[in-house]
Coordinates of C-alpha atoms in Angstrom, one line a residue:
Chain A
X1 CA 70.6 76.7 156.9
X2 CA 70.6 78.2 153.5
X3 CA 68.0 77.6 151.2
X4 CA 69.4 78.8 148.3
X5 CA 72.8 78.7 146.8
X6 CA 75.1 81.1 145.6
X7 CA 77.3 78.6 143.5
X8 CA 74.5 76.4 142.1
X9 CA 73.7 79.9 139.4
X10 CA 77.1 79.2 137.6
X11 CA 78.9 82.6 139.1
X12 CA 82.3 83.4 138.3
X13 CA 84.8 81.7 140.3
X14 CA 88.1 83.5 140.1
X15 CA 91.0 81.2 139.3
X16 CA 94.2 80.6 137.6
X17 CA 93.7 78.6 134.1
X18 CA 94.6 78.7 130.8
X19 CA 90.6 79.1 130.2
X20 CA 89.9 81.6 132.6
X21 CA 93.1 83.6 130.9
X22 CA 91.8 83.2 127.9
X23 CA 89.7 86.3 125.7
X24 CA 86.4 86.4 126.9
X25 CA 85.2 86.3 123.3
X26 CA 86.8 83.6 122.2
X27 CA 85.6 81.7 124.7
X28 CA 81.9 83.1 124.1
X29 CA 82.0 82.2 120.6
X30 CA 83.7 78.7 121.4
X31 CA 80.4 78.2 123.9
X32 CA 78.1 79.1 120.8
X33 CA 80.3 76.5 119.1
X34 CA 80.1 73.6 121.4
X35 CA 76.7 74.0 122.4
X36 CA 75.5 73.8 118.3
X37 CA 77.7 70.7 118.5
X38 CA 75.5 69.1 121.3
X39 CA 72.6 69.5 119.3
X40 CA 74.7 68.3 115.9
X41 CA 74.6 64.8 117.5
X42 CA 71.8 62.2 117.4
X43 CA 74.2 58.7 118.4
X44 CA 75.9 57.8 121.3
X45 CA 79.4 58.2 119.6
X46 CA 78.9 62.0 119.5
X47 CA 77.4 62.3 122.7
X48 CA 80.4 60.6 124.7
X49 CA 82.6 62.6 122.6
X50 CA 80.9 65.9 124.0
X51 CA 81.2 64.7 127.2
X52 CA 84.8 63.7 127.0
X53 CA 85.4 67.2 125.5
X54 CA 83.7 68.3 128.6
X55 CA 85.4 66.5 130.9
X56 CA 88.8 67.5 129.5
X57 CA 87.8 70.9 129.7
X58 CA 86.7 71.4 133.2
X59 CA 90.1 70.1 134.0
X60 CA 91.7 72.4 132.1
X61 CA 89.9 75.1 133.9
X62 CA 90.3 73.5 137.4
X63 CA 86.5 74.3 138.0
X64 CA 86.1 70.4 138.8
X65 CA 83.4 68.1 137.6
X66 CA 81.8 68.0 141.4
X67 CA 81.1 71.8 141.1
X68 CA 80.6 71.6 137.4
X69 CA 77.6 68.9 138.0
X70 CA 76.2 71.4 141.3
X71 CA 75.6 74.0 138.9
X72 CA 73.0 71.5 137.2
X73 CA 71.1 71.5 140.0
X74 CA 68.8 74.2 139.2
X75 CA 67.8 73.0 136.1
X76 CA 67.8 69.2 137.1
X77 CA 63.9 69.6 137.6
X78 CA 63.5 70.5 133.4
X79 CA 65.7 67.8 132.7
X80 CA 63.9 65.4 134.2
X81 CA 60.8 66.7 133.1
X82 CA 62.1 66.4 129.7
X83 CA 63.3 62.9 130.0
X84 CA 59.7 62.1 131.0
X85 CA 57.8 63.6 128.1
X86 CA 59.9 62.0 125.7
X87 CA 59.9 58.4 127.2
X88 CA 56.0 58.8 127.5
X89 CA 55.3 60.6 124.0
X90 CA 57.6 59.1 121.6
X91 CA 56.1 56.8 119.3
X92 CA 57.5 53.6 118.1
X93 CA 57.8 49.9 119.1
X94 CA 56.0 49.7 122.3
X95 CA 57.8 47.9 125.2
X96 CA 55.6 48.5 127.9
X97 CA 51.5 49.3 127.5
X98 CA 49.0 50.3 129.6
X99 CA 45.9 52.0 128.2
X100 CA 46.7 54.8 126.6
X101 CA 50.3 54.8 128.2
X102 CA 52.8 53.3 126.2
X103 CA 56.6 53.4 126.7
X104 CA 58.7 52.7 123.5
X105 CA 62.2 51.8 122.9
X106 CA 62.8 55.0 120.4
X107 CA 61.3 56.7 123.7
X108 CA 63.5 55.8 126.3
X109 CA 66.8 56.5 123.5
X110 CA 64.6 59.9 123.3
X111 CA 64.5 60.8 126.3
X112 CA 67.8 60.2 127.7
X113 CA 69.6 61.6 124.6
X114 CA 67.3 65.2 125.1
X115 CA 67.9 64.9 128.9
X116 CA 72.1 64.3 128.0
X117 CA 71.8 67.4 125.5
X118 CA 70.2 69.6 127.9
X119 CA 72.8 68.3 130.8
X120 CA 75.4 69.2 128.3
X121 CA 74.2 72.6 127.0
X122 CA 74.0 74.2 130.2
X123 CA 77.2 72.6 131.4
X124 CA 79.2 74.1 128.7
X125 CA 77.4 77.3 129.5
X126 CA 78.3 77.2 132.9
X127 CA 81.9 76.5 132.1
X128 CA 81.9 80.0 130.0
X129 CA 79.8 81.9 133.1
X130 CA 82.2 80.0 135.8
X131 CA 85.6 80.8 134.0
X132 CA 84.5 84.2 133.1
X133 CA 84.3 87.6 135.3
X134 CA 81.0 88.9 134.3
X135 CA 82.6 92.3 133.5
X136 CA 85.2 90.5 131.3
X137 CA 81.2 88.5 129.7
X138 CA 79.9 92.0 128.8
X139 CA 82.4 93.5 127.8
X140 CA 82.6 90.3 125.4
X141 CA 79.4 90.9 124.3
X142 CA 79.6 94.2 124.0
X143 CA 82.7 93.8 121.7
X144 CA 81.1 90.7 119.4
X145 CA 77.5 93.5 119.2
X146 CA 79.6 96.2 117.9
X147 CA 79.6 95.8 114.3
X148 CA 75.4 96.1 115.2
X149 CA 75.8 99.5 117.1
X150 CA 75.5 100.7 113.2
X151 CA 71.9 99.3 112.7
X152 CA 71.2 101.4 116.3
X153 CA 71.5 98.0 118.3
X154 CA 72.4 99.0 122.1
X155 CA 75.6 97.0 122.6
X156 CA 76.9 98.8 125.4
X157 CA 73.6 99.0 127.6
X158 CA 72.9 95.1 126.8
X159 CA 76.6 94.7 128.0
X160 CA 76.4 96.7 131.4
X161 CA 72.4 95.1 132.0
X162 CA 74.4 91.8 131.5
X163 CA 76.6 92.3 134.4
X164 CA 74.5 94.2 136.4
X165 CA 72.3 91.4 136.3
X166 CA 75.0 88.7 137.3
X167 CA 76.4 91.0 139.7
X168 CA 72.7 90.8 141.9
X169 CA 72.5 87.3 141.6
X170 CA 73.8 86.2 144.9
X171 CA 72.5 89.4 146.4
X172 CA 69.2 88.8 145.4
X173 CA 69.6 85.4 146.4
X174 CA 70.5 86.4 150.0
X175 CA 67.6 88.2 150.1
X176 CA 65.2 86.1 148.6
X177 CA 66.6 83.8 151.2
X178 CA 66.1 86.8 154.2
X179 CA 62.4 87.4 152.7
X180 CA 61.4 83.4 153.2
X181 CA 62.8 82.8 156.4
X182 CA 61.3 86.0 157.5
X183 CA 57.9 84.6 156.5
X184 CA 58.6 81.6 158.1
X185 CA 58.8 83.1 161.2
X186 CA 55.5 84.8 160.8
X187 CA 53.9 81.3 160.5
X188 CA 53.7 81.1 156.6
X189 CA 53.4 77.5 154.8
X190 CA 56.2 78.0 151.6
X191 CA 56.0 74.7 150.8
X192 CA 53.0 72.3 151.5
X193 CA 49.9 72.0 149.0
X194 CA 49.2 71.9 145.5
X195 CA 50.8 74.0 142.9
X196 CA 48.7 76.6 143.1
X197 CA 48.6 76.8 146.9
X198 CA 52.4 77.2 146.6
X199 CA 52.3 79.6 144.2
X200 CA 50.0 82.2 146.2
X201 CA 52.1 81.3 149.5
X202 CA 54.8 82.8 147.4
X203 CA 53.7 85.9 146.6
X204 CA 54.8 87.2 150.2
X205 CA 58.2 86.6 149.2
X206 CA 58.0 88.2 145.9
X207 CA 56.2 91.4 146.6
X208 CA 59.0 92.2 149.3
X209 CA 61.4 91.3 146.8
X210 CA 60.2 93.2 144.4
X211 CA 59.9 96.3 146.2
X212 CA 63.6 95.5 147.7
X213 CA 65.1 94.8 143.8
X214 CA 63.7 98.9 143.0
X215 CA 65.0 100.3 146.0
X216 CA 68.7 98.4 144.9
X217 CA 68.3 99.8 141.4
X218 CA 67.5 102.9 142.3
X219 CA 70.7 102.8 144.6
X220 CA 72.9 101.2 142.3
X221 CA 72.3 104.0 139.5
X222 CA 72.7 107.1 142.0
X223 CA 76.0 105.4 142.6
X224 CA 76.4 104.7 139.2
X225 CA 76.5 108.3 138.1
X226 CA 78.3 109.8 141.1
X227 CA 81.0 107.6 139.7
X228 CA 80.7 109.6 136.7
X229 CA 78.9 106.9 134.5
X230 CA 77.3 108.1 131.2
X231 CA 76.7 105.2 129.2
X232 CA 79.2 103.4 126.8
X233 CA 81.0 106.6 125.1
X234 CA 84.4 107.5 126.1
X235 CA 84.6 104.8 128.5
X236 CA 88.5 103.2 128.3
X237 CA 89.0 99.7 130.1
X238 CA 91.8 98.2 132.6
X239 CA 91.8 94.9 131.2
X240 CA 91.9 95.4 127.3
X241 CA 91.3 92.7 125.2
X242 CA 94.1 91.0 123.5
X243 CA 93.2 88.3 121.3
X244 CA 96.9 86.7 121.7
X245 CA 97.8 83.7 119.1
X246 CA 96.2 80.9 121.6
X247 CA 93.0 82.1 121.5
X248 CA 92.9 82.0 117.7
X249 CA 94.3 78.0 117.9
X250 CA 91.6 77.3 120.6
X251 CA 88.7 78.9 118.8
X252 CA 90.0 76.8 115.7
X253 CA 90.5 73.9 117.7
X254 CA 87.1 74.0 119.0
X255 CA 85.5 74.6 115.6
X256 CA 87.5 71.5 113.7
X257 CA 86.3 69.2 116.8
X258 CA 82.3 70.9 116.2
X259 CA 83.2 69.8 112.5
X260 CA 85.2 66.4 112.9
X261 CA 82.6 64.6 115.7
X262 CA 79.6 65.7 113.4
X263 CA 80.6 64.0 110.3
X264 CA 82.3 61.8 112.5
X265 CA 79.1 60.1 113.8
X266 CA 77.4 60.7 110.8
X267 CA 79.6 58.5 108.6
X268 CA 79.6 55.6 111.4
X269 CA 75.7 55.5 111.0
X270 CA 76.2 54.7 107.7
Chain B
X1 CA 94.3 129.4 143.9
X2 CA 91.5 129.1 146.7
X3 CA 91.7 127.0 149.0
X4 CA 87.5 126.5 149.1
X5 CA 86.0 123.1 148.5
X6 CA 82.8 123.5 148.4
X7 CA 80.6 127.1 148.5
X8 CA 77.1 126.5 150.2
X9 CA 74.8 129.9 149.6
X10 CA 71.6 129.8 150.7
X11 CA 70.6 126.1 149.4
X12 CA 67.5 125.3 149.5
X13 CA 66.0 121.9 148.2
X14 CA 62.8 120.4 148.3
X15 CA 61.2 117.0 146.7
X16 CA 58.4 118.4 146.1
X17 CA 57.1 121.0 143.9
X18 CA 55.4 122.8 146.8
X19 CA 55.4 121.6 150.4
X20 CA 58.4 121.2 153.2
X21 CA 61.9 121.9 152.3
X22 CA 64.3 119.4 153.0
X23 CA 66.7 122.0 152.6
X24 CA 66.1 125.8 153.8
X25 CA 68.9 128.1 153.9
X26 CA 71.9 126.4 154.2
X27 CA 75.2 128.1 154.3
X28 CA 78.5 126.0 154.3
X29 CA 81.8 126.7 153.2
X30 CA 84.5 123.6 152.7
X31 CA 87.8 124.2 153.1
X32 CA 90.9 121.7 151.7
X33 CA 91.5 119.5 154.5
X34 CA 88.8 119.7 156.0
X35 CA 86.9 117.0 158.0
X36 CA 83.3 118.2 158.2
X37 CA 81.2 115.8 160.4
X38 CA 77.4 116.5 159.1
X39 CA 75.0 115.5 162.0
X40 CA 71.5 115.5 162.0
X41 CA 68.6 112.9 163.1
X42 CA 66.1 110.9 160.6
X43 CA 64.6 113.5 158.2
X44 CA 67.0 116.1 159.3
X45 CA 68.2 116.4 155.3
X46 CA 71.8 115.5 155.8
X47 CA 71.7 113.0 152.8
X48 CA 69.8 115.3 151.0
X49 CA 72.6 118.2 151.6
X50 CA 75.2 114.9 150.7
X51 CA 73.8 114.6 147.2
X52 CA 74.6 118.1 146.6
X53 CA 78.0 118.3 146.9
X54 CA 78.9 116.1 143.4
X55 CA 75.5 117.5 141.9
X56 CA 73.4 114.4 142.3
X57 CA 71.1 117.1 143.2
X58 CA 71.1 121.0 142.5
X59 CA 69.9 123.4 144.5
X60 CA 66.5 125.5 144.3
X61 CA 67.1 127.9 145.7
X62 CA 70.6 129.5 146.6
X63 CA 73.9 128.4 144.9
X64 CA 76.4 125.2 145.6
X65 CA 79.8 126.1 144.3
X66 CA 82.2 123.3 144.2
X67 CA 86.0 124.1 143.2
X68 CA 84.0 127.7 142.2
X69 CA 82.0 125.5 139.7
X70 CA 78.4 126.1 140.0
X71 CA 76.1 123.2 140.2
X72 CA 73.0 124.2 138.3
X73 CA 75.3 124.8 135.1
X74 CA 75.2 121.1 133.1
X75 CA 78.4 122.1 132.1
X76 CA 80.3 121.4 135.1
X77 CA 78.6 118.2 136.2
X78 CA 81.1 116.5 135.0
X79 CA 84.2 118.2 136.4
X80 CA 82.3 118.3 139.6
X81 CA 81.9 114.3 139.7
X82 CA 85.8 114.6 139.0
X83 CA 86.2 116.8 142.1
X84 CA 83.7 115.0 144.6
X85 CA 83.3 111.8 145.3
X86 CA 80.8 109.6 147.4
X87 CA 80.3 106.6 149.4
X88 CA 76.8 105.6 150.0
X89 CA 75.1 104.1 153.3
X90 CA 74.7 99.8 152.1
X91 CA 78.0 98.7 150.1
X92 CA 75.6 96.7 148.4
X93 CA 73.9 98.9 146.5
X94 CA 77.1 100.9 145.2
X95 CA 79.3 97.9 144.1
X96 CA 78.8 97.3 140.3
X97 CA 80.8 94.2 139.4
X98 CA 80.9 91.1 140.8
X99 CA 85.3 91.1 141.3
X100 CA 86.7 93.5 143.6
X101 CA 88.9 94.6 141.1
X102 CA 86.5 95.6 138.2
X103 CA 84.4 97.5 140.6
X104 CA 87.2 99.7 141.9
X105 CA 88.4 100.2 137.6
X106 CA 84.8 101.3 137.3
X107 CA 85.0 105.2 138.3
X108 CA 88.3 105.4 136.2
X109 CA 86.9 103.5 133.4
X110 CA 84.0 106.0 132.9
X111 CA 86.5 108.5 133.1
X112 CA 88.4 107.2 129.7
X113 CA 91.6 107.3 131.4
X114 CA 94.2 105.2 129.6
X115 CA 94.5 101.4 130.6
X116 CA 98.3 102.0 132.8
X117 CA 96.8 104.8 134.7
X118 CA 93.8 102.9 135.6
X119 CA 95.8 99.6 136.7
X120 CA 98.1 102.3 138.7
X121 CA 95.2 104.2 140.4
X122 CA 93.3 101.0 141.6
X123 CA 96.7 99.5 142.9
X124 CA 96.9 102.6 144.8
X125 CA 93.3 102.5 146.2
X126 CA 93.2 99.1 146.9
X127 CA 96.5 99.3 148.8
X128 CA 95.1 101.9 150.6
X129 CA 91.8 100.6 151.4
X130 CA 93.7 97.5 152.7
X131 CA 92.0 95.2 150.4
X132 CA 95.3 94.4 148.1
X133 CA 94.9 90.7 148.9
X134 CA 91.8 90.7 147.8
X135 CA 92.2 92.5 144.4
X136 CA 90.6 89.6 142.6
X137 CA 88.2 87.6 145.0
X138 CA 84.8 88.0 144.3
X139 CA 82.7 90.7 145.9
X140 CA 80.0 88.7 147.3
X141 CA 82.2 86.7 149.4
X142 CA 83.2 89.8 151.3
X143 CA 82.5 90.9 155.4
X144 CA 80.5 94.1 155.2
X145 CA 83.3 96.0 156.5
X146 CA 85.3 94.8 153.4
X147 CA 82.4 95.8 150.8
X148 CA 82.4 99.5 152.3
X149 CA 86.0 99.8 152.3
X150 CA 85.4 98.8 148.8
X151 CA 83.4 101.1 148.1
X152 CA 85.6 104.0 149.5
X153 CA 88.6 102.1 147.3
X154 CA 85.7 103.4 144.4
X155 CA 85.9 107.1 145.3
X156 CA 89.7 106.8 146.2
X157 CA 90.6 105.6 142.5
X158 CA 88.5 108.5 141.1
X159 CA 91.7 110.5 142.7
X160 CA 89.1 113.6 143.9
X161 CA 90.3 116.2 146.5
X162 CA 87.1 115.5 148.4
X163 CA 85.2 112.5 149.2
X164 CA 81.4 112.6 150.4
X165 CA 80.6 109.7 152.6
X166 CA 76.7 109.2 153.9
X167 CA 76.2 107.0 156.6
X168 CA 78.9 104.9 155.5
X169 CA 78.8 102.5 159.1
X170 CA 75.5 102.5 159.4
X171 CA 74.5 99.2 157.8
X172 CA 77.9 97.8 159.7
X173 CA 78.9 95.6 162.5
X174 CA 81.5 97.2 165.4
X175 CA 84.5 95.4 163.8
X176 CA 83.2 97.0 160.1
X177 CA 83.0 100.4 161.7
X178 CA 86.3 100.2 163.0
X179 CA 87.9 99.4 159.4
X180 CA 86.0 102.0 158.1
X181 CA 86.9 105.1 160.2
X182 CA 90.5 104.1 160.6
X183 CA 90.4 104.4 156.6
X184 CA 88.9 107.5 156.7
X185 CA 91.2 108.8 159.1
X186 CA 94.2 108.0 157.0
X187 CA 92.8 109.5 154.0
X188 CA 92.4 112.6 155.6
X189 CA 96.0 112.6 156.9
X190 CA 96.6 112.5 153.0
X191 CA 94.9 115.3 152.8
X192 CA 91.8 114.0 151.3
X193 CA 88.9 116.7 152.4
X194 CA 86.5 114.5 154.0
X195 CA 82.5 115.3 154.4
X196 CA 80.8 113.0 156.9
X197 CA 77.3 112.4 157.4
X198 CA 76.6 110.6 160.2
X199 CA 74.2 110.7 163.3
X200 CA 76.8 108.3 165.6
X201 CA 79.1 111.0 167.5
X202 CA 81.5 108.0 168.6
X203 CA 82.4 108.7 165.1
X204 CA 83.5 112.6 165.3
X205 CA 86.6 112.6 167.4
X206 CA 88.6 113.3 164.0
X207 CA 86.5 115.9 162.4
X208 CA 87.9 119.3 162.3
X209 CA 84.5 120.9 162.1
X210 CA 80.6 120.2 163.2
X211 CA 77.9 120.9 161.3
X212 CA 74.1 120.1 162.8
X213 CA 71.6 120.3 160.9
X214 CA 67.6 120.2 161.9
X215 CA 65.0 119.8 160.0
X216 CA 66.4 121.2 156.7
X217 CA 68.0 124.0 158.5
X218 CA 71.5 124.3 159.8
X219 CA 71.7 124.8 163.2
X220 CA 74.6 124.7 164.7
X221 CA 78.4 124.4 163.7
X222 CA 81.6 124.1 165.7
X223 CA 83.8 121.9 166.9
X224 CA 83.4 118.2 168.6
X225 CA 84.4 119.3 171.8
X226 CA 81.9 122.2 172.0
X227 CA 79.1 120.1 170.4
X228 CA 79.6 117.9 173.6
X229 CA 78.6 120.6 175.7
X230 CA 75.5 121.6 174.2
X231 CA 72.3 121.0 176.4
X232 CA 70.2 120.5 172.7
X233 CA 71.8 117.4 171.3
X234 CA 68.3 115.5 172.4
X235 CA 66.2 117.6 170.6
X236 CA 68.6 117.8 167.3
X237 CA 68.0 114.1 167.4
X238 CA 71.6 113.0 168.5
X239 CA 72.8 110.9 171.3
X240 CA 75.8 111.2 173.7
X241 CA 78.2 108.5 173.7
X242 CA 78.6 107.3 177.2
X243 CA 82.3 107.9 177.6
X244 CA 81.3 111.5 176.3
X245 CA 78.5 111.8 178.7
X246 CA 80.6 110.8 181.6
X247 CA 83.2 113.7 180.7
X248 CA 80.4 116.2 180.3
X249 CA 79.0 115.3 183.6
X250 CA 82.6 115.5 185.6
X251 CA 83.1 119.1 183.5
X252 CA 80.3 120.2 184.6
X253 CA 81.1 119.2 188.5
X254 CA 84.4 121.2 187.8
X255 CA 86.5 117.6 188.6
X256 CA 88.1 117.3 185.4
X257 CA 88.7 120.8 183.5
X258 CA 87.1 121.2 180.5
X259 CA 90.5 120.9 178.8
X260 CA 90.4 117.2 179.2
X261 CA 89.8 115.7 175.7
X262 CA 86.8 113.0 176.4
X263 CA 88.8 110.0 175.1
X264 CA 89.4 107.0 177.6
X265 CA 92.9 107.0 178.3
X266 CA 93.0 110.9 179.2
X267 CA 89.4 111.0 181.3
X268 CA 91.1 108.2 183.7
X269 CA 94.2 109.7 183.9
X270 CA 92.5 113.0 184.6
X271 CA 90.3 111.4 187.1
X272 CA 93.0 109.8 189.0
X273 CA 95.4 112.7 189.0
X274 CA 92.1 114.3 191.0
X275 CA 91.6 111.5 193.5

């Protein structure tokens, strides 16, 4: 049994789609786009429009809405902690009191609206992080931070950190997952007690991992430079960017359905 | 114009300001084409000597030419990288991006080549590394086998005349090993110089020379066959393989000649022919 999952961290899952084909920075800046969106709306109009925009584009980029929603999973615990709060500390027409607990109708809209922007906002995230090679991500990046490299901003070394980081994810994971069941066998108690118990019976997993994560970089950056890496200058790329005519018409798509759901929902209040 | 690789003189090397050399001494000379199988047990400095060979490391003492480059000069760091490449013990740690693809670009890529003859040299690579079909799968969902082969696909895109491999099974499974050796012995037929550092000598049949080392010193070099014979392979920290231990036993009884290479197929048919 696996205790951890590779796919439930969003990785890249290589696959044929007009999304996935699509410029990695027009899709980054369509993610910033769509995720101000989310938080643009306050009625359920514009929520249901975000998730039918959703919807239609997890089609489009045959990811699927089972996997999309897996990816969640993580996160689900926030979420649901957030839900909470608001139902519990929104003030307003009481429906339900008891003491100083009080649960209002402005509460429950609350806390289900927060929980559904949250839901959405690392949704569309995901889509970007699922649809995108995280080499394809930085480099992104890396292009959208150049016109900064002037101020002395480190596009390039942000970039590579950026997939270097992605890269470890399901390594680390696989570790992390080694580490635990490791302890296990050596009699240790992961997952009983209070939160603080917990949290100490942790730290022979982290330690380990710790030292293990140091030993990798160290590894990874000998390699690094006997494969003649110097930082960002005079590096060339296989996969160019070409920001063909479609990515233009997406990004502007994206940007007039940001604009047109906003005032949208904000004229039907009215 | 020479045909030398790599120039060893007197490298020494040590960690440490003062204290043990990992290195004392060592003289090496590389030739094109070569397959050198570096042996040596734990802490015998074999990855140490590995590092020098594309200047991760430079020497202290002594010189390390490589193409007549010397190492200690900054200035030639670069071309040396160009010349040498390696392939490191866990695939892991050596794989930088998360699609097989990408990672083998990487080398080439820091090299500024132009975008077709990037595409055209990790074609070629992954073709030869037999991992075509996987061009754009993602790394993680590799055997380990796979991730070393991608690694060598790494150093085969850089396009050097020479490729440094430490350890390269030793974090494998049988089946992993297997992929791996049968790559390297193709690249050598394409006359790619190979430089193994190993301490399995299952994995030496191939090697045109043998290089033990011992505690930071070199001590002993020949070929596989002769290694075979030597009575000190225990104390250099190195163990038989039992189809080689057989042979050397039945040479030594005088029933098989010495001739006999110590590979299955010949040792029975030797052994029969004396029944």
């Amino acid at each position: 049994m696996k205790f951890l999952d590779n796919m439930s961290f969003g990785q890249y899952v290589p696959a044929d789609s007009p999304i996935h084909r699509a410029d990695p920075r027009c899709k980054i800046v369509s993610a910033v786009a769509l995720i101000t969106g989310v938080f643009l709306v306050k009625e359920p109009l514009g929520f249901s429009s975000w998730i039918a925009v959703l919807i239609f584009l997890s089609r489009l980029s045959r990811i699927g809405i089972p996997m999309m929603l897996r990816t969640v999973r993580p996160v689900m615990l926030l979420i649901a902690f957030t839900a909470v709060i608001n139902v519990f500390f929104t003030s307003g027409t009481p429906l339900w009191e008891m003491g100083p607990v009080s649960i209002t109708s402005e509460g429950i809209r609350m806390g289900i609206y927060m929980s559904l922007r949250l839901l959405l906002l690392v949704l569309f995230a995901n889509l970007l992080t699922l649809t995108t090679s995280p080499m394809a991500l930085a480099d992104g990046i890396e292009s959208l931070l150049s016109p900064f490299k002037k101020i002395g901003m480190p596009a390039h070394d942000i970039a590579m950190m950026m997939t270097i980081a992605l890269r470890f994810i399901p390594t680390l994971l696989n570790e992390t997952d080694r580490i635990m069941k490791a302890q296990l066998a050596r009699g240790a108690d992961l997952d009983r007690g209070g939160l603080i118990r917990r949290l100490k019976a942790f730290i022979p997993v982290l330690i380990p991992l710790f030292v293990i994560v140091f030993q990798r970089a160290d590894d990874l950056a000998v390699a690094m430079e006997a494969r003649c890496y110097r930082g960002g200058g005079g590096r060339t790329r296989m996969k160019p960017f070409i920001w063909s005519w479609r990515d233009g018409l997406s990004l502007v798509f994206v940007i007039i359905s940001v604009v047109v759901i906003t005032l949208l929902e904000g004229r039907l209040k009215l | 114009m020479d045909i030398s690789i790599a120039s060893l003189q007197g490298l020494s090397y040590s960690y440490l300001e003062v204290g043990n050399l990992a290195l004392d001494g060592i003289d090496l000379e590389v030739q094109r084409g070569d397959w050198i199988a570096l042996l040596g047990g734990n802490g015998s400095g074999k990855s140490t000597l590995a590092k020098h060979f594309n200047a991760l490391l430079t020497p202290m003492q002594g010189a390390c030419f490589i193409c007549g480059m010397d190492s200690r000069d900054d200035k030639n760091l670069w071309e040396i990288r160009k010349t040498v490449s390696m392939v490191f013990q866990n695939p892991e740690n050596q794989i930088v991006s998360t699609v097989v693809e990408d990672d083998t670009a990487f080398g080439p890529e820091n090299l500024g080549l132009p975008t077709e003859e990037i595409r055209a040299r990790v074609d070629r690579a992954l073709k030869i590394a037999g991992l075509w079909d996987k061009a754009e799968v993602a790394s993680y969902t590799l055997s380990g086998g796979q991730k070393q082969r991608l690694a060598i696909a790494g150093a085969i895109a850089m396009d050097t005349p020479c490729i440094v491999l430490d350890e390269p099974t030793a974090m494998l499974d049988p089946q992993g090993r297997k992929e791996v050796m049968d790559l390297l012995k193709s690249l050598h037929d394409k006359g790619t110089t190979i430089i193994h550092i190993t301490h399995r000598l299952e994995e030496i049949e191939n090697a045109t020379k043998v290089v033990v080392l011992k505690k930071g010193k070199l001590v002993w070099r020949g070929t596989p066959k002769e290694l075979f014979l030597r009575q000190e392979l225990e104390s250099w920290g190195l163990e038989l393989p039992p189809m080689v231990a057989m042979w050397r036993e039945l040479a030594k009884m005088g029933t098989i000649g010495q001739d006999v290479p110590p590979e299955t197929e010949r040792l029975v048919q030797a052994l029969c022919q004396s029944l």
